Amino acid sequence: MPKHSAQERHFMSRVGWLRAAVLGANDGIISVASLIAGMAATSSDKSTVVVTGVAALVAGALSMAAGEYVSVSSQADTERSDLARERQELLEFPEAELEELTQIYVGRGLPRELAEQVAARLMETDAFGAHARDELGISEHTQARPIQAALTSAATFATGAALPLVALLLSPRPFAFWSVTASALVFLGILGAIGATAGGSVAWKAAARVVFWGALAMAVTALVGRLFGASV
């Protein structure tokens, strides 16, 4: 029977940057590899395919950064608004806020008397922190960080997008389609396993999931490219 460690390992502190990193790299590999696969399925020469891939890398990285910043900023604005409202309510209605916190703990299974004691103690030591965490569900680990999310997404997208581009540059034009798609699937599998391991989940399931969707995306894009150009 495995021993219980006094210092348990948890992964919630990684959830913000890990989500943005995995999303960015995954999008970089799939979108650029799919675009290259679609272009390689036409009669376009290799230089045209390379330029298209580079343009997709730059545009995608900037788009990811902007999208993450805007979306996470909206989340951060909502959090700030809720926190400001909660701070004001604590100043104006402390007794009502104490009862609200008590009811939260009662709802989680504590007896009424114990819930009152816990709520009162937390109100004395860190009322705002207790309400932010237990009423609003906002903590240090889950709080929105727009700049961190934007930079992480842009960097990881560019890194992921560079991988199929390198495979394209290293392969002769007749084999470009197969080398890019095969290497992209390998990269996606590795990415899925790394992301799952960093997040404390099962590696092979995450790897299989991203490989499946990546293969589907590239197959559809290649089919579209083939409809408009020469065969692979």
PDB file of C-alpha atoms in Angstrom:
ATOM      1  CA  MET A   1       0.000   0.000   0.000  1.00  0.00           C
ATOM      2  CA  PRO A   2       1.538   3.382  -0.980  1.00  0.00           C
ATOM      3  CA  LYS A   3       2.619   5.664   1.840  1.00  0.00           C
ATOM      4  CA  HIS A   4       0.931   8.993   2.319  1.00  0.00           C
ATOM      5  CA  SER A   5       3.330  11.894   2.041  1.00  0.00           C
ATOM      6  CA  ALA A   6       3.080  14.715   4.552  1.00  0.00           C
ATOM      7  CA  GLN A   7       3.724  17.113   1.657  1.00  0.00           C
ATOM      8  CA  GLU A   8       1.142  16.252  -0.988  1.00  0.00           C
ATOM      9  CA  ARG A   9       1.713  17.297  -4.572  1.00  0.00           C
ATOM     10  CA  HIS A  10      -1.054  19.342  -6.143  1.00  0.00           C
ATOM     11  CA  PHE A  11      -1.151  20.985  -9.531  1.00  0.00           C
ATOM     12  CA  MET A  12      -3.723  23.790  -9.245  1.00  0.00           C
ATOM     13  CA  SER A  13      -0.925  26.388  -9.045  1.00  0.00           C
ATOM     14  CA  ARG A  14      -0.042  25.477 -12.632  1.00  0.00           C
ATOM     15  CA  VAL A  15      -3.522  25.683 -14.097  1.00  0.00           C
ATOM     16  CA  GLY A  16      -3.238  29.239 -15.469  1.00  0.00           C
ATOM     17  CA  TRP A  17       0.007  29.020 -17.401  1.00  0.00           C
ATOM     18  CA  LEU A  18      -0.419  25.313 -18.200  1.00  0.00           C
ATOM     19  CA  ARG A  19      -3.747  25.858 -19.961  1.00  0.00           C
ATOM     20  CA  ALA A  20      -2.342  28.714 -22.045  1.00  0.00           C
ATOM     21  CA  ALA A  21       0.874  26.810 -22.830  1.00  0.00           C
ATOM     22  CA  VAL A  22      -0.815  23.607 -23.953  1.00  0.00           C
ATOM     23  CA  LEU A  23      -3.460  25.496 -25.929  1.00  0.00           C
ATOM     24  CA  GLY A  24      -0.847  27.663 -27.656  1.00  0.00           C
ATOM     25  CA  ALA A  25       1.519  24.854 -28.617  1.00  0.00           C
ATOM     26  CA  ASN A  26      -1.322  22.585 -29.687  1.00  0.00           C
ATOM     27  CA  ASP A  27      -2.821  25.294 -31.897  1.00  0.00           C
ATOM     28  CA  GLY A  28       0.583  26.132 -33.327  1.00  0.00           C
ATOM     29  CA  ILE A  29       1.296  22.575 -34.391  1.00  0.00           C
ATOM     30  CA  ILE A  30      -2.170  21.760 -35.688  1.00  0.00           C
ATOM     31  CA  SER A  31      -2.934  24.993 -37.524  1.00  0.00           C
ATOM     32  CA  VAL A  32       0.436  25.425 -39.223  1.00  0.00           C
ATOM     33  CA  ALA A  33       0.877  21.712 -39.975  1.00  0.00           C
ATOM     34  CA  SER A  34      -2.645  21.596 -41.386  1.00  0.00           C
ATOM     35  CA  LEU A  35      -2.013  24.661 -43.540  1.00  0.00           C
ATOM     36  CA  ILE A  36       1.280  23.228 -44.804  1.00  0.00           C
ATOM     37  CA  ALA A  37      -0.411  19.890 -45.485  1.00  0.00           C
ATOM     38  CA  GLY A  38      -3.117  21.650 -47.474  1.00  0.00           C
ATOM     39  CA  MET A  39      -0.558  23.640 -49.460  1.00  0.00           C
ATOM     40  CA  ALA A  40       1.642  20.582 -49.996  1.00  0.00           C
ATOM     41  CA  ALA A  41      -1.349  18.777 -51.464  1.00  0.00           C
ATOM     42  CA  THR A  42      -1.467  21.357 -54.261  1.00  0.00           C
ATOM     43  CA  SER A  43       1.049  22.057 -57.015  1.00  0.00           C
ATOM     44  CA  SER A  44       2.617  24.950 -55.086  1.00  0.00           C
ATOM     45  CA  ASP A  45       6.400  25.000 -55.015  1.00  0.00           C
ATOM     46  CA  LYS A  46       8.265  24.532 -51.748  1.00  0.00           C
ATOM     47  CA  SER A  47       9.211  28.195 -51.296  1.00  0.00           C
ATOM     48  CA  THR A  48       5.549  29.188 -51.496  1.00  0.00           C
ATOM     49  CA  VAL A  49       4.626  26.583 -48.907  1.00  0.00           C
ATOM     50  CA  VAL A  50       7.425  27.783 -46.600  1.00  0.00           C
ATOM     51  CA  VAL A  51       6.399  31.449 -46.891  1.00  0.00           C
ATOM     52  CA  THR A  52       2.804  30.490 -46.177  1.00  0.00           C
ATOM     53  CA  GLY A  53       3.880  28.551 -43.095  1.00  0.00           C
ATOM     54  CA  VAL A  54       6.001  31.432 -41.772  1.00  0.00           C
ATOM     55  CA  ALA A  55       3.150  33.882 -42.292  1.00  0.00           C
ATOM     56  CA  ALA A  56       0.817  31.521 -40.452  1.00  0.00           C
ATOM     57  CA  LEU A  57       3.275  31.289 -37.553  1.00  0.00           C
ATOM     58  CA  VAL A  58       3.553  35.058 -37.132  1.00  0.00           C
ATOM     59  CA  ALA A  59      -0.144  35.773 -37.608  1.00  0.00           C
ATOM     60  CA  GLY A  60      -1.170  32.900 -35.357  1.00  0.00           C
ATOM     61  CA  ALA A  61       1.145  33.902 -32.520  1.00  0.00           C
ATOM     62  CA  LEU A  62      -0.117  37.485 -32.573  1.00  0.00           C
ATOM     63  CA  SER A  63      -3.716  36.333 -32.822  1.00  0.00           C
ATOM     64  CA  MET A  64      -3.283  33.965 -29.887  1.00  0.00           C
ATOM     65  CA  ALA A  65      -1.707  36.703 -27.766  1.00  0.00           C
ATOM     66  CA  ALA A  66      -4.460  39.190 -28.581  1.00  0.00           C
ATOM     67  CA  GLY A  67      -7.237  36.657 -28.069  1.00  0.00           C
ATOM     68  CA  GLU A  68      -5.894  35.422 -24.750  1.00  0.00           C
ATOM     69  CA  TYR A  69      -5.306  38.955 -23.492  1.00  0.00           C
ATOM     70  CA  VAL A  70      -8.804  40.124 -24.385  1.00  0.00           C
ATOM     71  CA  SER A  71     -10.595  37.055 -23.018  1.00  0.00           C
ATOM     72  CA  VAL A  72      -8.587  36.793 -19.803  1.00  0.00           C
ATOM     73  CA  SER A  73      -8.842  40.576 -19.297  1.00  0.00           C
ATOM     74  CA  SER A  74     -12.617  40.236 -19.415  1.00  0.00           C
ATOM     75  CA  GLN A  75     -12.394  37.539 -16.762  1.00  0.00           C
ATOM     76  CA  ALA A  76     -10.075  39.729 -14.680  1.00  0.00           C
ATOM     77  CA  ASP A  77     -12.471  42.688 -14.958  1.00  0.00           C
ATOM     78  CA  THR A  78     -15.334  40.516 -13.718  1.00  0.00           C
ATOM     79  CA  GLU A  79     -13.228  39.256 -10.834  1.00  0.00           C
ATOM     80  CA  ARG A  80     -12.207  42.789  -9.829  1.00  0.00           C
ATOM     81  CA  SER A  81     -15.818  43.933  -9.951  1.00  0.00           C
ATOM     82  CA  ASP A  82     -16.988  41.041  -7.788  1.00  0.00           C
ATOM     83  CA  LEU A  83     -14.153  41.522  -5.316  1.00  0.00           C
ATOM     84  CA  ALA A  84     -14.832  45.264  -5.024  1.00  0.00           C
ATOM     85  CA  ARG A  85     -18.517  44.560  -4.405  1.00  0.00           C
ATOM     86  CA  GLU A  86     -17.650  41.951  -1.802  1.00  0.00           C
ATOM     87  CA  ARG A  87     -15.264  44.307  -0.005  1.00  0.00           C
ATOM     88  CA  GLN A  88     -17.974  46.961   0.161  1.00  0.00           C
ATOM     89  CA  GLU A  89     -20.547  44.494   1.484  1.00  0.00           C
ATOM     90  CA  LEU A  90     -18.146  43.399   4.220  1.00  0.00           C
ATOM     91  CA  LEU A  91     -17.871  47.004   5.346  1.00  0.00           C
ATOM     92  CA  GLU A  92     -21.592  47.743   5.211  1.00  0.00           C
ATOM     93  CA  PHE A  93     -23.178  44.424   6.182  1.00  0.00           C
ATOM     94  CA  PRO A  94     -20.689  42.405   8.264  1.00  0.00           C
ATOM     95  CA  GLU A  95     -23.385  40.415  10.091  1.00  0.00           C
ATOM     96  CA  ALA A  96     -25.094  39.403   6.849  1.00  0.00           C
ATOM     97  CA  GLU A  97     -21.742  38.409   5.386  1.00  0.00           C
ATOM     98  CA  LEU A  98     -20.991  36.324   8.472  1.00  0.00           C
ATOM     99  CA  GLU A  99     -24.285  34.498   8.063  1.00  0.00           C
ATOM    100  CA  GLU A 100     -23.606  34.015   4.361  1.00  0.00           C
ATOM    101  CA  LEU A 101     -20.244  32.421   5.122  1.00  0.00           C
ATOM    102  CA  THR A 102     -21.840  30.253   7.801  1.00  0.00           C
ATOM    103  CA  GLN A 103     -24.440  28.984   5.355  1.00  0.00           C
ATOM    104  CA  ILE A 104     -21.690  28.094   2.872  1.00  0.00           C
ATOM    105  CA  TYR A 105     -20.012  25.847   5.447  1.00  0.00           C
ATOM    106  CA  VAL A 106     -23.318  24.364   6.538  1.00  0.00           C
ATOM    107  CA  GLY A 107     -23.970  23.524   2.904  1.00  0.00           C
ATOM    108  CA  ARG A 108     -20.625  21.748   2.790  1.00  0.00           C
ATOM    109  CA  GLY A 109     -21.590  19.477   5.644  1.00  0.00           C
ATOM    110  CA  LEU A 110     -20.516  21.223   8.861  1.00  0.00           C
ATOM    111  CA  PRO A 111     -22.922  21.317  11.822  1.00  0.00           C
ATOM    112  CA  ARG A 112     -24.468  24.748  12.325  1.00  0.00           C
ATOM    113  CA  GLU A 113     -22.564  25.460  15.530  1.00  0.00           C
ATOM    114  CA  LEU A 114     -19.205  24.495  14.072  1.00  0.00           C
ATOM    115  CA  ALA A 115     -19.927  26.398  10.868  1.00  0.00           C
ATOM    116  CA  GLU A 116     -20.614  29.531  12.914  1.00  0.00           C
ATOM    117  CA  GLN A 117     -17.345  29.111  14.790  1.00  0.00           C
ATOM    118  CA  VAL A 118     -15.336  28.615  11.605  1.00  0.00           C
ATOM    119  CA  ALA A 119     -17.002  31.550   9.862  1.00  0.00           C
ATOM    120  CA  ALA A 120     -16.510  33.836  12.857  1.00  0.00           C
ATOM    121  CA  ARG A 121     -12.857  32.887  13.137  1.00  0.00           C
ATOM    122  CA  LEU A 122     -12.215  33.499   9.460  1.00  0.00           C
ATOM    123  CA  MET A 123     -14.068  36.808   9.590  1.00  0.00           C
ATOM    124  CA  GLU A 124     -11.712  37.881  12.377  1.00  0.00           C
ATOM    125  CA  THR A 125      -8.522  36.827  10.635  1.00  0.00           C
ATOM    126  CA  ASP A 126      -9.176  37.318   6.897  1.00  0.00           C
ATOM    127  CA  ALA A 127     -12.790  38.082   6.082  1.00  0.00           C
ATOM    128  CA  PHE A 128     -12.125  39.291   2.563  1.00  0.00           C
ATOM    129  CA  GLY A 129      -9.927  36.328   1.671  1.00  0.00           C
ATOM    130  CA  ALA A 130     -12.465  33.858   3.050  1.00  0.00           C
ATOM    131  CA  HIS A 131     -15.333  35.340   1.037  1.00  0.00           C
ATOM    132  CA  ALA A 132     -13.234  35.634  -2.119  1.00  0.00           C
ATOM    133  CA  ARG A 133     -12.246  31.998  -1.856  1.00  0.00           C
ATOM    134  CA  ASP A 134     -15.377  30.313  -0.528  1.00  0.00           C
ATOM    135  CA  GLU A 135     -18.152  32.542  -1.885  1.00  0.00           C
ATOM    136  CA  LEU A 136     -16.706  33.734  -5.190  1.00  0.00           C
ATOM    137  CA  GLY A 137     -14.324  30.855  -5.896  1.00  0.00           C
ATOM    138  CA  ILE A 138     -11.388  33.198  -6.537  1.00  0.00           C
ATOM    139  CA  SER A 139      -7.961  32.254  -5.211  1.00  0.00           C
ATOM    140  CA  GLU A 140      -4.353  33.107  -5.966  1.00  0.00           C
ATOM    141  CA  HIS A 141      -3.964  29.992  -8.127  1.00  0.00           C
ATOM    142  CA  THR A 142      -7.059  30.558 -10.273  1.00  0.00           C
ATOM    143  CA  GLN A 143      -7.018  34.361 -10.557  1.00  0.00           C
ATOM    144  CA  ALA A 144      -6.944  35.684 -14.114  1.00  0.00           C
ATOM    145  CA  ARG A 145      -3.570  37.006 -15.349  1.00  0.00           C
ATOM    146  CA  PRO A 146      -4.030  38.504 -18.854  1.00  0.00           C
ATOM    147  CA  ILE A 147      -0.399  39.377 -19.630  1.00  0.00           C
ATOM    148  CA  GLN A 148       0.891  36.005 -18.468  1.00  0.00           C
ATOM    149  CA  ALA A 149      -1.719  34.208 -20.567  1.00  0.00           C
ATOM    150  CA  ALA A 150      -1.014  36.340 -23.656  1.00  0.00           C
ATOM    151  CA  LEU A 151       2.771  35.947 -23.552  1.00  0.00           C
ATOM    152  CA  THR A 152       2.557  32.241 -22.793  1.00  0.00           C
ATOM    153  CA  SER A 153       0.135  31.600 -25.642  1.00  0.00           C
ATOM    154  CA  ALA A 154       2.160  33.592 -28.169  1.00  0.00           C
ATOM    155  CA  ALA A 155       5.460  31.945 -27.231  1.00  0.00           C
ATOM    156  CA  THR A 156       4.093  28.421 -27.162  1.00  0.00           C
ATOM    157  CA  PHE A 157       2.141  28.901 -30.396  1.00  0.00           C
ATOM    158  CA  ALA A 158       5.298  30.070 -32.162  1.00  0.00           C
ATOM    159  CA  THR A 159       7.273  27.160 -30.718  1.00  0.00           C
ATOM    160  CA  GLY A 160       4.661  24.638 -31.783  1.00  0.00           C
ATOM    161  CA  ALA A 161       4.272  26.189 -35.235  1.00  0.00           C
ATOM    162  CA  ALA A 162       8.031  26.122 -35.797  1.00  0.00           C
ATOM    163  CA  LEU A 163       8.140  22.323 -35.518  1.00  0.00           C
ATOM    164  CA  PRO A 164       6.239  21.469 -38.744  1.00  0.00           C
ATOM    165  CA  LEU A 165       8.098  24.292 -40.489  1.00  0.00           C
ATOM    166  CA  VAL A 166      11.428  22.692 -39.590  1.00  0.00           C
ATOM    167  CA  ALA A 167      10.143  19.344 -40.867  1.00  0.00           C
ATOM    168  CA  LEU A 168       9.132  21.045 -44.115  1.00  0.00           C
ATOM    169  CA  LEU A 169      12.535  22.689 -44.569  1.00  0.00           C
ATOM    170  CA  LEU A 170      14.363  19.396 -44.002  1.00  0.00           C
ATOM    171  CA  SER A 171      12.271  17.348 -46.426  1.00  0.00           C
ATOM    172  CA  PRO A 172      12.329  17.256 -50.242  1.00  0.00           C
ATOM    173  CA  ARG A 173       9.219  18.697 -51.905  1.00  0.00           C
ATOM    174  CA  PRO A 174       7.783  15.310 -53.023  1.00  0.00           C
ATOM    175  CA  PHE A 175       7.833  14.065 -49.427  1.00  0.00           C
ATOM    176  CA  ALA A 176       6.807  17.337 -47.740  1.00  0.00           C
ATOM    177  CA  PHE A 177       3.231  16.291 -47.061  1.00  0.00           C
ATOM    178  CA  TRP A 178       4.116  13.010 -45.390  1.00  0.00           C
ATOM    179  CA  SER A 179       7.066  14.305 -43.391  1.00  0.00           C
ATOM    180  CA  VAL A 180       5.113  17.282 -42.055  1.00  0.00           C
ATOM    181  CA  THR A 181       2.020  15.295 -41.106  1.00  0.00           C
ATOM    182  CA  ALA A 182       3.971  12.431 -39.534  1.00  0.00           C
ATOM    183  CA  SER A 183       6.243  14.729 -37.525  1.00  0.00           C
ATOM    184  CA  ALA A 184       3.262  16.871 -36.449  1.00  0.00           C
ATOM    185  CA  LEU A 185       1.471  13.815 -35.061  1.00  0.00           C
ATOM    186  CA  VAL A 186       4.603  12.810 -33.158  1.00  0.00           C
ATOM    187  CA  PHE A 187       4.961  16.330 -31.766  1.00  0.00           C
ATOM    188  CA  LEU A 188       1.283  16.394 -30.775  1.00  0.00           C
ATOM    189  CA  GLY A 189       1.619  13.089 -28.953  1.00  0.00           C
ATOM    190  CA  ILE A 190       4.669  14.339 -27.051  1.00  0.00           C
ATOM    191  CA  LEU A 191       2.910  17.620 -26.236  1.00  0.00           C
ATOM    192  CA  GLY A 192      -0.169  15.821 -24.945  1.00  0.00           C
ATOM    193  CA  ALA A 193       1.941  13.571 -22.738  1.00  0.00           C
ATOM    194  CA  ILE A 194       3.989  16.475 -21.356  1.00  0.00           C
ATOM    195  CA  GLY A 195       0.902  18.566 -20.633  1.00  0.00           C
ATOM    196  CA  ALA A 196      -0.815  15.676 -18.883  1.00  0.00           C
ATOM    197  CA  THR A 197       2.259  14.868 -16.813  1.00  0.00           C
ATOM    198  CA  ALA A 198       2.685  18.501 -15.786  1.00  0.00           C
ATOM    199  CA  GLY A 199      -0.966  18.597 -14.774  1.00  0.00           C
ATOM    200  CA  GLY A 200      -0.843  15.290 -12.916  1.00  0.00           C
ATOM    201  CA  SER A 201      -3.176  13.360 -15.244  1.00  0.00           C
ATOM    202  CA  VAL A 202      -2.834  10.264 -17.445  1.00  0.00           C
ATOM    203  CA  ALA A 203      -0.310  10.867 -20.231  1.00  0.00           C
ATOM    204  CA  TRP A 204      -1.481   8.377 -22.845  1.00  0.00           C
ATOM    205  CA  LYS A 205      -5.090   9.566 -22.814  1.00  0.00           C
ATOM    206  CA  ALA A 206      -4.077  13.176 -23.412  1.00  0.00           C
ATOM    207  CA  ALA A 207      -1.625  12.126 -26.124  1.00  0.00           C
ATOM    208  CA  ALA A 208      -4.242  10.026 -27.922  1.00  0.00           C
ATOM    209  CA  ARG A 209      -6.774  12.870 -27.729  1.00  0.00           C
ATOM    210  CA  VAL A 210      -4.557  15.521 -29.326  1.00  0.00           C
ATOM    211  CA  VAL A 211      -3.196  13.113 -31.942  1.00  0.00           C
ATOM    212  CA  PHE A 212      -6.721  12.169 -33.021  1.00  0.00           C
ATOM    213  CA  TRP A 213      -7.916  15.742 -33.453  1.00  0.00           C
ATOM    214  CA  GLY A 214      -4.657  16.800 -35.056  1.00  0.00           C
ATOM    215  CA  ALA A 215      -4.866  13.980 -37.589  1.00  0.00           C
ATOM    216  CA  LEU A 216      -8.470  14.876 -38.363  1.00  0.00           C
ATOM    217  CA  ALA A 217      -7.607  18.557 -38.886  1.00  0.00           C
ATOM    218  CA  MET A 218      -4.715  17.784 -41.208  1.00  0.00           C
ATOM    219  CA  ALA A 219      -6.716  15.211 -43.164  1.00  0.00           C
ATOM    220  CA  VAL A 220      -9.563  17.648 -43.794  1.00  0.00           C
ATOM    221  CA  THR A 221      -7.193  20.460 -44.788  1.00  0.00           C
ATOM    222  CA  ALA A 222      -5.218  18.173 -47.096  1.00  0.00           C
ATOM    223  CA  LEU A 223      -8.469  17.070 -48.732  1.00  0.00           C
ATOM    224  CA  VAL A 224      -9.418  20.687 -49.359  1.00  0.00           C
ATOM    225  CA  GLY A 225      -5.952  21.374 -50.775  1.00  0.00           C
ATOM    226  CA  ARG A 226      -6.151  18.348 -53.027  1.00  0.00           C
ATOM    227  CA  LEU A 227      -9.474  19.504 -54.429  1.00  0.00           C
ATOM    228  CA  PHE A 228      -7.766  22.692 -55.644  1.00  0.00           C
ATOM    229  CA  GLY A 229      -4.431  21.320 -56.787  1.00  0.00           C
ATOM    230  CA  ALA A 230      -2.386  18.366 -57.858  1.00  0.00           C
ATOM    231  CA  SER A 231      -2.350  15.093 -55.935  1.00  0.00           C
ATOM    232  CA  VAL A 232       0.098  14.462 -53.116  1.00  0.00           C
TER     233      VAL A 232
END
